[in-house]
CSV table of C-alpha atoms (C1' of nucleotides) in Angstrom, one decimal:
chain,number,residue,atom,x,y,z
A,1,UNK,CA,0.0,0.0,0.0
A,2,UNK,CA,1.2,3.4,-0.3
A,3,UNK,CA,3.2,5.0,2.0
A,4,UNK,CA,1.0,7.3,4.9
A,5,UNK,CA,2.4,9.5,7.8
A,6,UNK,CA,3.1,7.6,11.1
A,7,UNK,CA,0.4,6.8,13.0
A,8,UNK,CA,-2.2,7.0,10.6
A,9,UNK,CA,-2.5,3.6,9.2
A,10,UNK,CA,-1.5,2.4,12.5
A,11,UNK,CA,-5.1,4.3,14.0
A,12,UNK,CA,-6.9,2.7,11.0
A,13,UNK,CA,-5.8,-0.5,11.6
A,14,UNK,CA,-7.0,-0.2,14.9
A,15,UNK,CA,-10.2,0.7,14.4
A,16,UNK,CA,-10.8,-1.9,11.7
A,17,UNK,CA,-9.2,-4.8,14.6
A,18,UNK,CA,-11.8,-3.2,17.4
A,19,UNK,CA,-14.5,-3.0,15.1
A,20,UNK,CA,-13.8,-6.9,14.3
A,21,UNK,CA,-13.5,-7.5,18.0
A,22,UNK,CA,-17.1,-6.1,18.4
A,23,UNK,CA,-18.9,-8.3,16.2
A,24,UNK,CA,-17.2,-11.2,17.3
A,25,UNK,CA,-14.9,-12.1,14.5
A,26,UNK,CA,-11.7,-11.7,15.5
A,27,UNK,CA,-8.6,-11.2,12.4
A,28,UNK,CA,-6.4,-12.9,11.5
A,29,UNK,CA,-2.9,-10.9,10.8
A,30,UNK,CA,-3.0,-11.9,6.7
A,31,UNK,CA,-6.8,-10.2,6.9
A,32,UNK,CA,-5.4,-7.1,8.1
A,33,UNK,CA,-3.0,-7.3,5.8
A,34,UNK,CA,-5.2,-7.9,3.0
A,35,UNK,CA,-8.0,-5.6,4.3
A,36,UNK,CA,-5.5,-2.9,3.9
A,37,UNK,CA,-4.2,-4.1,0.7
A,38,UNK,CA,-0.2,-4.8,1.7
A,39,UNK,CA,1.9,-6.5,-0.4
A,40,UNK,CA,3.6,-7.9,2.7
A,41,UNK,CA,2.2,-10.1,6.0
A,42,UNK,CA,5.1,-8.5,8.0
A,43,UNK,CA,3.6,-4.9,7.3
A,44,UNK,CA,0.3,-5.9,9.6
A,45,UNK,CA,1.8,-7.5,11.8
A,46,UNK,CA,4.3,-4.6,12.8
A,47,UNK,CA,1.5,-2.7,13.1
A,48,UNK,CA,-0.2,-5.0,15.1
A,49,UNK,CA,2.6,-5.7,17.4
A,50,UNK,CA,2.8,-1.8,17.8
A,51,UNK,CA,-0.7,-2.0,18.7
A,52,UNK,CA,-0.1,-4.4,21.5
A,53,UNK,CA,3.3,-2.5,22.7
A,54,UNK,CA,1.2,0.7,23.2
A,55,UNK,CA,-1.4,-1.3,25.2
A,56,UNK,CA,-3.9,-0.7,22.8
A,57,UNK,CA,-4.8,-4.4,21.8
A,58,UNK,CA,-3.8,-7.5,23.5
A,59,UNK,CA,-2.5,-10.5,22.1
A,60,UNK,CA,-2.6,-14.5,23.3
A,61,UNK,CA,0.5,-15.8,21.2
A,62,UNK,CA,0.9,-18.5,19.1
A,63,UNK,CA,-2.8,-18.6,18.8
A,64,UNK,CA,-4.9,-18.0,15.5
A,65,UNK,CA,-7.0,-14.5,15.6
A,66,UNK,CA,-5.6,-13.8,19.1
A,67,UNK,CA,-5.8,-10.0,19.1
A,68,UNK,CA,-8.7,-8.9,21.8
A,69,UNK,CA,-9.0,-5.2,23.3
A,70,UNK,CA,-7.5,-4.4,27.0
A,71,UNK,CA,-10.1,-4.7,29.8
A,72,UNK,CA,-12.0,-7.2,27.9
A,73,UNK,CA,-14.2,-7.2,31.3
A,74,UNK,CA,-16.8,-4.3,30.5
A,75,UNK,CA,-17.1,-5.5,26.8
A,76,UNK,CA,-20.5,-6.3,25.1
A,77,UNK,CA,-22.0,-9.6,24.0
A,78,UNK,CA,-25.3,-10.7,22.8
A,79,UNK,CA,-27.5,-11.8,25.4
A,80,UNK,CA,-30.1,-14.1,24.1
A,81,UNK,CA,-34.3,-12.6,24.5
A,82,UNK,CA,-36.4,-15.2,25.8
A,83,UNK,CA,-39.3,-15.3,24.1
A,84,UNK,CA,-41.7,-16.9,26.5
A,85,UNK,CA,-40.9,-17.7,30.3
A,86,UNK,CA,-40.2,-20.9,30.5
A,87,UNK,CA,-41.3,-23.4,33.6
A,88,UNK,CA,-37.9,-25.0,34.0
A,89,UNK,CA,-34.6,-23.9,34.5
A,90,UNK,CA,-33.5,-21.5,32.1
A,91,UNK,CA,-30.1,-22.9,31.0
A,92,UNK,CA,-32.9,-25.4,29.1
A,93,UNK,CA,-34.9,-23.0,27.0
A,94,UNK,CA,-32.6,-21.8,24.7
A,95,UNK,CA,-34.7,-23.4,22.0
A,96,UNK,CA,-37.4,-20.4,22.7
A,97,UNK,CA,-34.7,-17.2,21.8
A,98,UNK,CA,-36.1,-14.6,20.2
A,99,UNK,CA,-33.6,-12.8,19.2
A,100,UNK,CA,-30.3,-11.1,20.1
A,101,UNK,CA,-29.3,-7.7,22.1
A,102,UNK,CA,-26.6,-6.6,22.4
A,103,UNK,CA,-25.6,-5.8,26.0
A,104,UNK,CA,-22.7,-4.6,28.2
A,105,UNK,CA,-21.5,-7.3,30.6
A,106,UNK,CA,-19.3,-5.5,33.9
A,107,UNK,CA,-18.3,-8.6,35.3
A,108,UNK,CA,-16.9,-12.1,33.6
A,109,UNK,CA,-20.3,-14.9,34.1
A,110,UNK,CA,-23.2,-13.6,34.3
A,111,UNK,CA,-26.6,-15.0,33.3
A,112,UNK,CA,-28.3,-11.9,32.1
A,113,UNK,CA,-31.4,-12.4,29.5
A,114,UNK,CA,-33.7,-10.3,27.5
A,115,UNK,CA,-37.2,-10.9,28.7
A,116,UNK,CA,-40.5,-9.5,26.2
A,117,UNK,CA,-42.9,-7.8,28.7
A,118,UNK,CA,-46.4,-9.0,28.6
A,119,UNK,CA,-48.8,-6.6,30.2
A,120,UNK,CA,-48.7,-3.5,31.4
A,121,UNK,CA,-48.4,-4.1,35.3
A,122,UNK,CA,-46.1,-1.9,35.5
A,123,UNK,CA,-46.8,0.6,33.1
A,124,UNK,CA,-46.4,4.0,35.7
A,125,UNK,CA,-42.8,3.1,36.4
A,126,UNK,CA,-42.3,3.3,32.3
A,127,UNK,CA,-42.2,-0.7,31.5
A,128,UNK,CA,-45.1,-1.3,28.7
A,129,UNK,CA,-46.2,-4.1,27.2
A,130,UNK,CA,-43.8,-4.9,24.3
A,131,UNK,CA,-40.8,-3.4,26.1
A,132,UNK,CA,-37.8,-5.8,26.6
A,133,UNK,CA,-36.4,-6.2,30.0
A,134,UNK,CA,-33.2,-7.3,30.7
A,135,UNK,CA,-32.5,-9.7,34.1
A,136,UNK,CA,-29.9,-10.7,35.6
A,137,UNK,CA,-30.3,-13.7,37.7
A,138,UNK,CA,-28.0,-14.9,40.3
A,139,UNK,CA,-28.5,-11.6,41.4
A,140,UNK,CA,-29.1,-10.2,44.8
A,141,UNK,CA,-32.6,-8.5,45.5
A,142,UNK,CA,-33.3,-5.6,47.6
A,143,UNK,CA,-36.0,-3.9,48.6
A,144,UNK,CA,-37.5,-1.9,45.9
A,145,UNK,CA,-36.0,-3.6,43.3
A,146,UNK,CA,-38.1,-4.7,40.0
A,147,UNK,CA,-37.9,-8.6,39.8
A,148,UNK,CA,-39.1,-11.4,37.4
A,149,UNK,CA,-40.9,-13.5,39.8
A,150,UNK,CA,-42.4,-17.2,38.8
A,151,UNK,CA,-45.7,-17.4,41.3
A,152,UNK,CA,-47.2,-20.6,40.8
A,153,UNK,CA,-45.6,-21.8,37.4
A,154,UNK,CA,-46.6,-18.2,35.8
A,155,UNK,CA,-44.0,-15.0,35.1
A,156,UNK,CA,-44.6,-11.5,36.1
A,157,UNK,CA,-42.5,-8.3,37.0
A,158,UNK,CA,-43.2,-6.7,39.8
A,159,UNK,CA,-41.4,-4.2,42.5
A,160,UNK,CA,-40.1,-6.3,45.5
A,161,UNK,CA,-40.9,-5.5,49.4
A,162,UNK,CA,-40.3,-7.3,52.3
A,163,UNK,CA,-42.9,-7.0,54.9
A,164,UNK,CA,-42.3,-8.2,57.9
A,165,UNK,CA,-41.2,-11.7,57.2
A,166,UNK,CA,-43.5,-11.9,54.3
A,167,UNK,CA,-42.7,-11.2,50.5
A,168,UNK,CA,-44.6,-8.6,48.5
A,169,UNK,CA,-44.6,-8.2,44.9
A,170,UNK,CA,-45.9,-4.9,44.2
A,171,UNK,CA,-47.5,-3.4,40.4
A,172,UNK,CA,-47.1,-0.1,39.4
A,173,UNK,CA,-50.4,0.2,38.2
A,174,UNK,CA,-53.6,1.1,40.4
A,175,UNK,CA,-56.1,-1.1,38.5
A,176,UNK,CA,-53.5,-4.4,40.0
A,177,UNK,CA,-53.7,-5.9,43.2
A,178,UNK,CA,-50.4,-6.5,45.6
A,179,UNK,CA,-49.5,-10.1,45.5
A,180,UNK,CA,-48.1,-11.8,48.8
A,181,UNK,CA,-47.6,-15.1,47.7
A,182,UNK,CA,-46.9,-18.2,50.1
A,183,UNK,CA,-43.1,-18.9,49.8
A,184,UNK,CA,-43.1,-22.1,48.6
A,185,UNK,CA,-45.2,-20.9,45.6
A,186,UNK,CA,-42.6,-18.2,44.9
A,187,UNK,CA,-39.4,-18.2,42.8
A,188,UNK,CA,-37.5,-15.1,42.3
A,189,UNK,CA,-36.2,-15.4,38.4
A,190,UNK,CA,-34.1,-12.3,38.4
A,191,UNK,CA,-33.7,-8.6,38.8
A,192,UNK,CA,-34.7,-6.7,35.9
A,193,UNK,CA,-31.3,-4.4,35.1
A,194,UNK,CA,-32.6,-2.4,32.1
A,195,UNK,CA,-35.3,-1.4,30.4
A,196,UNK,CA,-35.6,-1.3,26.0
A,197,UNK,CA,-38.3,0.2,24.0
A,198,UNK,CA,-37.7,-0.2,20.5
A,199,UNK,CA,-40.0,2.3,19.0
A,200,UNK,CA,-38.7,1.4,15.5
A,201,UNK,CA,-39.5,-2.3,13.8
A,202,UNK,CA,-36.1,-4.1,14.4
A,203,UNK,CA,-35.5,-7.6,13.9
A,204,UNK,CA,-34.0,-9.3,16.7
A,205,UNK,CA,-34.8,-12.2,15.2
A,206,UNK,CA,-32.4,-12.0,12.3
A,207,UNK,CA,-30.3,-14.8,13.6
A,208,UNK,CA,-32.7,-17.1,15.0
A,209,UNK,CA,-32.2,-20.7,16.2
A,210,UNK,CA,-33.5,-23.8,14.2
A,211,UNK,CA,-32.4,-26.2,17.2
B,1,UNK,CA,-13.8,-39.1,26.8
B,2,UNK,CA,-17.0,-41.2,28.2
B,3,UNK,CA,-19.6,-42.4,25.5
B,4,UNK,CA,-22.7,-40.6,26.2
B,5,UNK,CA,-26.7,-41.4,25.4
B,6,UNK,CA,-27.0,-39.9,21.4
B,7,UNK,CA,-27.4,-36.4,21.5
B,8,UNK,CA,-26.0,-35.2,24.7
B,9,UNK,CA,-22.6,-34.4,23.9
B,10,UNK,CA,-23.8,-32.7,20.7
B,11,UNK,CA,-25.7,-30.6,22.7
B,12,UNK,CA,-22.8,-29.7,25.1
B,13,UNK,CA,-20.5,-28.7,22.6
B,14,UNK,CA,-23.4,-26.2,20.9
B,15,UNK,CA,-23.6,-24.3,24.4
B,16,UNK,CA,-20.0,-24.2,24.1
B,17,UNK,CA,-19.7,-23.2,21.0
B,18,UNK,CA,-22.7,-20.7,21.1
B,19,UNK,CA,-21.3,-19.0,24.6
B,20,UNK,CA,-17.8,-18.5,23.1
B,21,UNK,CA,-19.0,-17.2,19.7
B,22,UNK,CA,-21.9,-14.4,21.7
B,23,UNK,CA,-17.9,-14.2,23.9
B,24,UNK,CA,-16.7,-13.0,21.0
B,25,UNK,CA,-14.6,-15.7,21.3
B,26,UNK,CA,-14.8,-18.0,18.0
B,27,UNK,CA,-13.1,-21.7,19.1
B,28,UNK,CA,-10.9,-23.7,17.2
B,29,UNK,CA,-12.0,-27.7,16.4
B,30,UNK,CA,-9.3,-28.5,19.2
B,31,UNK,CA,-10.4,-26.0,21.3
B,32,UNK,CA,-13.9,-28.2,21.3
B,33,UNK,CA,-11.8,-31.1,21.5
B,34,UNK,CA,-9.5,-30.7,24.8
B,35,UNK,CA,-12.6,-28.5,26.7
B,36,UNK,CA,-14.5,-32.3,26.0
B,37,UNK,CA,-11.9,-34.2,27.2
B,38,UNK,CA,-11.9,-36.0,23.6
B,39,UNK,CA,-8.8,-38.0,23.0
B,40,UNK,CA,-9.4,-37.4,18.4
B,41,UNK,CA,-10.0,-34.8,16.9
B,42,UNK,CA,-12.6,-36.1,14.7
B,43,UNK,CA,-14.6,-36.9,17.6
B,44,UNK,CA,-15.2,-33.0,17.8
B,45,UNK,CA,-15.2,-32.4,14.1
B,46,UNK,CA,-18.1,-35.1,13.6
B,47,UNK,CA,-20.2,-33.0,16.4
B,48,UNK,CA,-19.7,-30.0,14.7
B,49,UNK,CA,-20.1,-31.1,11.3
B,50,UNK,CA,-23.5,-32.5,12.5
B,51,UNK,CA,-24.2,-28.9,13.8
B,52,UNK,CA,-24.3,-27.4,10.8
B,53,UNK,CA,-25.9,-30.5,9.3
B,54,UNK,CA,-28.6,-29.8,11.3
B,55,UNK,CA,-28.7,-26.0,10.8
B,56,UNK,CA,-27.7,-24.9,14.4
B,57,UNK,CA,-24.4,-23.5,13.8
B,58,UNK,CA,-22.9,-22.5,10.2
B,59,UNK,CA,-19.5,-22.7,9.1
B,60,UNK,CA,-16.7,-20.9,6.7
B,61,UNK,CA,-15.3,-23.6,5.5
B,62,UNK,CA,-11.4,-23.3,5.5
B,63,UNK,CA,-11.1,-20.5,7.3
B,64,UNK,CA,-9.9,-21.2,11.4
B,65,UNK,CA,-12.8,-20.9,14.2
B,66,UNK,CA,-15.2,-20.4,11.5
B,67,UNK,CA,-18.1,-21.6,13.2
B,68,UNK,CA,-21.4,-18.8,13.8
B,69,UNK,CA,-24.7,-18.6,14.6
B,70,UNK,CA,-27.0,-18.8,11.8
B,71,UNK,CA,-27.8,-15.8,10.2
B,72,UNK,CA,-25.8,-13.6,12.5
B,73,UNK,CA,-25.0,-10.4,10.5
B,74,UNK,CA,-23.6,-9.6,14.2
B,75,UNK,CA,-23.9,-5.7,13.8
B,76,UNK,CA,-23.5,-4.4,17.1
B,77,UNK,CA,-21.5,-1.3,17.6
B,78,UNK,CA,-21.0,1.1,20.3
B,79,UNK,CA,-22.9,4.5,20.0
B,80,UNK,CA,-22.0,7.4,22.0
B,81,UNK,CA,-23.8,9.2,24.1
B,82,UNK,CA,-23.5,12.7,24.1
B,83,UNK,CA,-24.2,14.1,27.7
B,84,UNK,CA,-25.8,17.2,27.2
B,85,UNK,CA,-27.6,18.0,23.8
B,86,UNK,CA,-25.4,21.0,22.5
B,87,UNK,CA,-26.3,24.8,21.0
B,88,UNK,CA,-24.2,23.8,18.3
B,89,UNK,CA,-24.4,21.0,15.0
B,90,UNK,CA,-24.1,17.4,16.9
B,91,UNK,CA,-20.8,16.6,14.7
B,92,UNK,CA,-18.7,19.2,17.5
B,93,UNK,CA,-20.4,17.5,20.2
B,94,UNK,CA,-18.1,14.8,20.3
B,95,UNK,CA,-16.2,16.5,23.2
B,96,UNK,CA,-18.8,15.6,25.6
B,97,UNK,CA,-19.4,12.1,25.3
B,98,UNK,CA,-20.8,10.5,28.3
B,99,UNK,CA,-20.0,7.0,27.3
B,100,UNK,CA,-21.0,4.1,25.1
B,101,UNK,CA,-23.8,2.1,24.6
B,102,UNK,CA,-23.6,-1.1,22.3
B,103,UNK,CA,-26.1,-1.1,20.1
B,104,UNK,CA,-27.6,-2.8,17.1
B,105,UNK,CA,-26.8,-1.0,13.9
B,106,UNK,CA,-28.9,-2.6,10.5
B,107,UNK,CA,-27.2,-0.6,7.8
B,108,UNK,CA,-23.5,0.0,7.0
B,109,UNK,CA,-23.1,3.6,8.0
B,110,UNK,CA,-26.0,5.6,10.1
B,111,UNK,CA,-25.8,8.2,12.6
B,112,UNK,CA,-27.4,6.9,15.8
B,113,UNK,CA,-26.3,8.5,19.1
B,114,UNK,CA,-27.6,8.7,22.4
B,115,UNK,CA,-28.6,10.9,24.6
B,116,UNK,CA,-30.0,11.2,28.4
B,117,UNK,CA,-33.7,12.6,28.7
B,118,UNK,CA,-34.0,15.4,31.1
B,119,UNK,CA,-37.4,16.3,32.3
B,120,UNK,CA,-40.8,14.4,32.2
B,121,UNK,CA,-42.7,16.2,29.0
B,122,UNK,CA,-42.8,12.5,27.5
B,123,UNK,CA,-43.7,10.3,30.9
B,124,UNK,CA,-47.2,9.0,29.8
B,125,UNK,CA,-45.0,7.3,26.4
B,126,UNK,CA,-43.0,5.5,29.1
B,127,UNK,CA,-40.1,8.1,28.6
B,128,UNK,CA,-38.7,9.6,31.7
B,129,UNK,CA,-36.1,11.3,33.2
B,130,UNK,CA,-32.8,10.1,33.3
B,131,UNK,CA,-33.4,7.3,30.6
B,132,UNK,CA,-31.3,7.2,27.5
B,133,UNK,CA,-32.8,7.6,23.9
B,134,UNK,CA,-31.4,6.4,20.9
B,135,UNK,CA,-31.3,8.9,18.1
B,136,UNK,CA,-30.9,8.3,14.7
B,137,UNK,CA,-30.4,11.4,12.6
B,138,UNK,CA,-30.5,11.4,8.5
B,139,UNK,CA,-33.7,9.7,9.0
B,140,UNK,CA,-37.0,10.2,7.8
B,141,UNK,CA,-40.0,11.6,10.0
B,142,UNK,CA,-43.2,10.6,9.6
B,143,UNK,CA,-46.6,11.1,11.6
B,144,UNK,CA,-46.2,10.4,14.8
B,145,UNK,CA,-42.7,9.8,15.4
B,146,UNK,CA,-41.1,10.5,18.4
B,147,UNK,CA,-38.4,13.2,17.5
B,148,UNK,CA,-35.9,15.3,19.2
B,149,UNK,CA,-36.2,19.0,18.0
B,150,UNK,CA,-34.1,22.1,18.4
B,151,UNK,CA,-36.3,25.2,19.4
B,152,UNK,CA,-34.4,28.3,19.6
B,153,UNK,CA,-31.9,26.4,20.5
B,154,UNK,CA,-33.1,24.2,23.0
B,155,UNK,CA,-33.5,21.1,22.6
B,156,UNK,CA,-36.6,18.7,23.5
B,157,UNK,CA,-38.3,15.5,22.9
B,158,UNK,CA,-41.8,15.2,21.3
B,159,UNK,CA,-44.1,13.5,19.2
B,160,UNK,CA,-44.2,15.2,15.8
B,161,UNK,CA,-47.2,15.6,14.1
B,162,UNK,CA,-48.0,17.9,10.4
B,163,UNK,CA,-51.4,19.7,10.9
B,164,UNK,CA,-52.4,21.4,8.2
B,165,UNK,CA,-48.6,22.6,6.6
B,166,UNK,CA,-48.0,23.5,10.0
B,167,UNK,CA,-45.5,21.3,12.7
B,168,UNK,CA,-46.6,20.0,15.5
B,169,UNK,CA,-44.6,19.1,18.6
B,170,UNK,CA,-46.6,17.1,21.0
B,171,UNK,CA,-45.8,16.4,24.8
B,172,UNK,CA,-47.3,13.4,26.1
B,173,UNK,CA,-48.0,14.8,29.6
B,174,UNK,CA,-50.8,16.7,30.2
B,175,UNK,CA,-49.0,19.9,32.1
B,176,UNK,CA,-47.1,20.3,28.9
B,177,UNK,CA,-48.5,22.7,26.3
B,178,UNK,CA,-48.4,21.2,22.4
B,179,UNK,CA,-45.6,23.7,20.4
B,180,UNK,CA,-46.0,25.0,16.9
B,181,UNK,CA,-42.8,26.7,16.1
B,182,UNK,CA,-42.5,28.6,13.1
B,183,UNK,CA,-40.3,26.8,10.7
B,184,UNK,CA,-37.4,28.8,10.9
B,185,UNK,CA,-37.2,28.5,14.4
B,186,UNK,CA,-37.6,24.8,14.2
B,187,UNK,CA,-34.1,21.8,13.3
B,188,UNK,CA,-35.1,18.0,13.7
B,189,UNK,CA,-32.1,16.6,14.3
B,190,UNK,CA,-33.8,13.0,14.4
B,191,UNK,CA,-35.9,10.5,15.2
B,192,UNK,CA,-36.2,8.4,18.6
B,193,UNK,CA,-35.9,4.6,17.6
B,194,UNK,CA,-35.6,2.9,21.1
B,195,UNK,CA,-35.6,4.1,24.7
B,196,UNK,CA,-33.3,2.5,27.7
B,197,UNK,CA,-33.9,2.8,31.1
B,198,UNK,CA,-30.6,1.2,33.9
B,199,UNK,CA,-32.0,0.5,36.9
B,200,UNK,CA,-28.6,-0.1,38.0
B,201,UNK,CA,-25.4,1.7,37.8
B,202,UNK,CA,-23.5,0.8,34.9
B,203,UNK,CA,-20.6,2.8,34.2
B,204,UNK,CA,-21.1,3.3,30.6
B,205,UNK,CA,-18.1,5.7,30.7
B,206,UNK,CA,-15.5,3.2,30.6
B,207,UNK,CA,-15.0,2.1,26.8
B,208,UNK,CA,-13.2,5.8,25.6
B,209,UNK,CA,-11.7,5.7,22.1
B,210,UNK,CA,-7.8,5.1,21.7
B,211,UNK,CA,-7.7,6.0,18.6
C,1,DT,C1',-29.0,-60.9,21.0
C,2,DA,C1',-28.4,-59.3,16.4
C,3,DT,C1',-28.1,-55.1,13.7
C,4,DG,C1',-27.8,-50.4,12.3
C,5,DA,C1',-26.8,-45.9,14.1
C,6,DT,C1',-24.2,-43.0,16.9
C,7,DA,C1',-20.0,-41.9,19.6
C,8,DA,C1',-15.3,-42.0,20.4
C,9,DC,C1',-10.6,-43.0,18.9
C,10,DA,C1',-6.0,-43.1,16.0
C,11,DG,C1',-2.9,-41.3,12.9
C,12,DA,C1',-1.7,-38.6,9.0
C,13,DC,C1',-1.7,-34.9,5.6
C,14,DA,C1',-2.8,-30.2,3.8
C,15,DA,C1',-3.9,-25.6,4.4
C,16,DA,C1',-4.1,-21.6,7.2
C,17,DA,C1',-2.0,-18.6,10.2
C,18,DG,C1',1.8,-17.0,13.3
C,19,DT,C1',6.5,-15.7,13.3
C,20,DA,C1',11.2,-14.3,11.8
C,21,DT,C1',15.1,-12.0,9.1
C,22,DG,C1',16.5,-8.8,6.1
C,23,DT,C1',15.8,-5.0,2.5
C,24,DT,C1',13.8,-0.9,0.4
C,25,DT,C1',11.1,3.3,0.5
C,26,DT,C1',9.2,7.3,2.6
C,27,DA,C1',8.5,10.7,6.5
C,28,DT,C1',10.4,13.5,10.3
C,29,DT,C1',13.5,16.5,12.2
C,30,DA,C1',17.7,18.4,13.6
D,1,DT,C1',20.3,18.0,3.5
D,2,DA,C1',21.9,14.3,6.2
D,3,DA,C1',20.5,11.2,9.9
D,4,DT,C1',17.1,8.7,12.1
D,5,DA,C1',12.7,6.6,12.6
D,6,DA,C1',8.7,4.8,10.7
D,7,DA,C1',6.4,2.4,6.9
D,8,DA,C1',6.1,-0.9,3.5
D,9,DC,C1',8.0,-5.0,1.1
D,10,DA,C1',9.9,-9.9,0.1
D,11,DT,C1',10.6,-14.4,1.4
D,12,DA,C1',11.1,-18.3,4.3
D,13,DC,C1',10.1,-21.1,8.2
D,14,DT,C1',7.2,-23.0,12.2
D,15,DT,C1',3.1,-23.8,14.5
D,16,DT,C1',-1.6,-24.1,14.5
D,17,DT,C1',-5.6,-25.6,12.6
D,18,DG,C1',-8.7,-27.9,9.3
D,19,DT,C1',-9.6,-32.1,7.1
D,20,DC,C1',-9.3,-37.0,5.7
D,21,DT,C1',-9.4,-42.2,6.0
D,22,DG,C1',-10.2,-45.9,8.7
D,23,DT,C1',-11.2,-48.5,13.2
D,24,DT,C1',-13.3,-49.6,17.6
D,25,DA,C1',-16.8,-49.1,21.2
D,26,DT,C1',-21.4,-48.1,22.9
D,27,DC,C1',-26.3,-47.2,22.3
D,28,DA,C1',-31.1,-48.0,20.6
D,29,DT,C1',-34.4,-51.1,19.0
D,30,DA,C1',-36.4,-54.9,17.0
DNA sequence: TATGATAACAGACAAAAGTATGTTTTATTA
DNA sequence: TAATAAAACATACTTTTGTCTGTTATCATA
């Protein structure tokens, strides 16, 4: 490729590794090379060793596509959208995903999931029906928090109080009673993170399962 | 490794495979291999081969860790959001990025940004303060759209609506007055596509650009 | 228990990808 | 303008990774 001032090829080279990065296909160092149209492999992978010296990527070596971006903990991956609740565990439903968000992950394993909201419950804190939640599970709940709850085999979202020794699941949304269901009957799914309202028709569904 | 009932081990390795690849994190056929304790490599090859027999992953063929998810165009990208909206022309607003959201992009090159909703003009749409819309500019408005408008230099977030060759901006809270700028008063800088509430604090502010 | 299907193993080869050494060309700056 | 640094090139070698052929073991079912 022609010649450019310093720097400059090396900044576009690292925006085209990043952007790679981000949708999961990692390069390897003849793509760069090619991407950039070099007659040489050794011309990417200067660049990309420069990358690595400045702290800007970071490299596993000897393996294939092994470039990733520093602080790979606060990174975003697709989190799958449940499309119904399911009765069992959820590690088992995966044959019922919607679709795919992308989501920003602080720590290393977590189970968070996209969840479609049926109802409108909680429609005066802002969650209407249609809205995606996201929930985290293995998470701890406090009071006040909004939780996916599974009373008796069915899913709602609801605001979570303790009452004196007794659970509360409260609806924001007068016309809805508070539930205080038996413990035994109650299994807390998650607590719901975020909120989504997609207000414009996107397919989440673009890379759907057949298994 | 151990012989298992038909099916379960083929179902193992598509986890696997499916949580590296939404990792970001395409493995290698050996990569399957040692993580299953398999002692050939074809023992992993045949599971994934039978994968993509049966549709659930997809494969380059050739190319190393080239197993996907089916029809994963995996678009996501990280938008930024800019913290205040600005007198000026969004382009020189860059400086005041308040961080990065991931978010899902369906063309090649589009303007979407975000930006943090201050005020409660739009609570009865499920739009309130301190969530985070997603703006797309260089995008058409049509009836009804939820837009956000410069007026006089101040910008807000309201439905738009045409009434008679005249614009319409229309709160949806009823202690907010409906605005009819005159034209020349009057920028859309774009359209409201989807609306995210955290109900937890995320730093969002951690992902700056090296480059 | 016989039989076909699935699972796991073994070893080898070819292609892809990482790495290394040295040279030529261009940019920067003193 | 000369010296230095950075960029790009050429080629070769090593390791990793994908792929192939064939065999043995276990499962499912009649």
């Amino acid at each position: 490729m022609a010649y450019t001032k310093p720097g400059v090829t090396r900044n576009r080279i690292y925006q085209f590794v990043r952007q790679r990065l981000l949708d999961g296909e990692p390069p390897t160092v003849r793509e760069v090379q090619t991407a950039f149209h070099m007659r040489a492999v050794q011309s990417a992978k200067s660049h990309l060793d420069a990358l690595v010296k400045e702290g800007r990527l970071v490299k596993v070596p000897g393996k294939s596509r092994g470039y990733r971006l520093p602080g790979t903990k606060h990174s975003s991956r697709l989190a799958p959208i449940l499309g119904r609740v399911p009765a069992g565990p959820f590690n088992i439903a995966v044959e019922e995903i919607e679709g795919y968000i992308p989501v920003r992950f602080n720590s290393e394993e977590q189970t968070v999931f996209g969840l479609r909201v049926n109802g409108d419950s909680m429609m005066s804190a802002g969650i209407l029906h249609g809205d995606v939640v996201l929930v985290r599970s293995e998470s701890e709940i406090h009071q006040g928090d909004i939780v996916v709850a599974m009373i008796d085999g069915e899913a709602t979202i609801k605001e979570f109080r303790r009452v004196r020794n007794r659970i509360q699941l409260r609806p924001h949304n007068d016309a809805y009673p508070i539930l205080s269901p038996k413990p035994e009957d109650l299994t807390i799914i998650g607590k719901v993170i975020e909120v989504r309202r997609y207000l414009e028709a996107i397919s989440l569904i673009d890379e759907e399962l057949n298994g």
